[in-house]
Amino acid sequence: KALQKSGLSIDQIGAFEVNEAFAPVPMAWLKDIGADEKNLNPTGGAIALGHPLGGSGARILTTLLYHMRDNNIQYGLQTMCEGGG
């Protein structure tokens, strides 16, 4: 929905930060969305970098913004975990 509303395609997104509490989450997301695997969590995901309670959104956004700046990427997309429990 977000891509449709923005007028962008999945191919225009240069980096994806998909928060995961469990390793299969980003793999399932890739399968559903059809994004390029090389652009998924390019600097490591939450398992590698941390999944701070109440701070995941800030950590993911900061990681995404620095990666985009360092690699001259115009568009990025961030998702949060599905929130089970």
Short mmCIF file of C-alpha atoms in Angstrom, two decimals:
data_model
loop_
_atom_site.label_atom_id
_atom_site.label_comp_id
_atom_site.label_asym_id
_atom_site.label_seq_id
_atom_site.Cartn_x
_atom_site.Cartn_y
_atom_site.Cartn_z
CA LYS A 1 0.00 0.00 0.00
CA ALA A 2 2.79 2.43 0.86
CA LEU A 3 4.45 1.97 -2.52
CA GLN A 4 1.14 2.39 -4.35
CA LYS A 5 0.36 5.59 -2.44
CA SER A 6 3.84 6.99 -3.10
CA GLY A 7 3.84 6.13 -6.80
CA LEU A 8 7.08 4.16 -6.41
CA SER A 9 7.85 0.60 -7.45
CA ILE A 10 9.73 -1.98 -5.41
CA ASP A 11 12.64 -1.65 -7.86
CA GLN A 12 13.09 2.04 -7.00
CA ILE A 13 13.80 1.31 -3.34
CA GLY A 14 17.54 1.06 -2.74
CA ALA A 15 17.51 -0.31 0.81
CA PHE A 16 15.06 -2.19 3.01
CA GLU A 17 15.28 -2.39 6.79
CA VAL A 18 13.02 -5.23 7.91
CA ASN A 19 12.97 -5.62 11.67
CA GLU A 20 13.07 -9.20 12.82
CA ALA A 21 12.70 -10.79 16.19
CA PHE A 22 13.17 -14.15 14.48
CA ALA A 23 15.42 -14.94 11.49
CA PRO A 24 12.62 -16.21 9.16
CA VAL A 25 10.75 -12.87 9.25
CA PRO A 26 12.84 -11.02 6.61
CA MET A 27 12.98 -14.15 4.44
CA ALA A 28 9.17 -14.41 4.45
CA TRP A 29 8.97 -10.67 3.73
CA LEU A 30 11.30 -11.08 0.73
CA LYS A 31 9.17 -13.91 -0.63
CA ASP A 32 5.95 -11.89 -0.28
CA ILE A 33 7.29 -8.58 -1.60
CA GLY A 34 9.76 -9.78 -4.24
CA ALA A 35 12.48 -7.28 -3.32
CA ASP A 36 16.14 -7.73 -4.23
CA GLU A 37 17.85 -9.73 -1.47
CA LYS A 38 21.05 -7.67 -1.68
CA ASN A 39 19.11 -4.58 -0.52
CA LEU A 40 17.60 -6.27 2.55
CA ASN A 41 19.13 -5.24 5.89
CA PRO A 42 22.39 -4.34 4.11
CA THR A 43 24.26 -3.54 7.34
CA GLY A 44 22.75 -6.35 9.41
CA GLY A 45 19.35 -6.88 10.93
CA ALA A 46 17.99 -6.68 14.44
CA ILE A 47 19.51 -10.01 15.42
CA ALA A 48 22.98 -8.67 14.59
CA LEU A 49 22.56 -5.01 15.57
CA GLY A 50 20.03 -5.17 18.38
CA HIS A 51 16.29 -5.17 18.98
CA PRO A 52 15.87 -2.68 21.85
CA LEU A 53 12.48 -2.79 23.53
CA GLY A 54 10.72 0.46 22.70
CA GLY A 55 13.63 1.65 20.56
CA SER A 56 13.54 -0.59 17.49
CA GLY A 57 11.97 2.04 15.24
CA ALA A 58 14.65 4.60 16.03
CA ARG A 59 17.45 2.05 15.60
CA ILE A 60 16.08 0.85 12.25
CA LEU A 61 15.48 4.36 10.91
CA THR A 62 18.94 5.56 11.95
CA THR A 63 20.60 2.51 10.36
CA LEU A 64 18.61 3.03 7.16
CA LEU A 65 19.34 6.76 6.92
CA TYR A 66 23.09 6.36 7.43
CA HIS A 67 23.24 3.55 4.86
CA MET A 68 21.29 5.65 2.36
CA ARG A 69 23.57 8.65 2.93
CA ASP A 70 26.76 6.61 2.67
CA ASN A 71 25.64 4.88 -0.54
CA ASN A 72 23.81 7.76 -2.25
CA ILE A 73 20.45 5.96 -2.14
CA GLN A 74 17.36 8.09 -2.74
CA TYR A 75 14.61 5.81 -1.42
CA GLY A 76 14.52 3.39 1.49
CA LEU A 77 11.78 1.42 3.19
CA GLN A 78 11.54 0.35 6.81
CA THR A 79 9.16 -2.14 8.40
CA MET A 80 8.61 -3.13 12.00
CA CYS A 81 8.15 -6.64 13.33
CA GLU A 82 4.72 -8.20 13.15
CA GLY A 83 4.21 -7.94 16.90
CA GLY A 84 3.25 -11.41 18.02
CA GLY A 85 4.01 -12.67 21.42
#
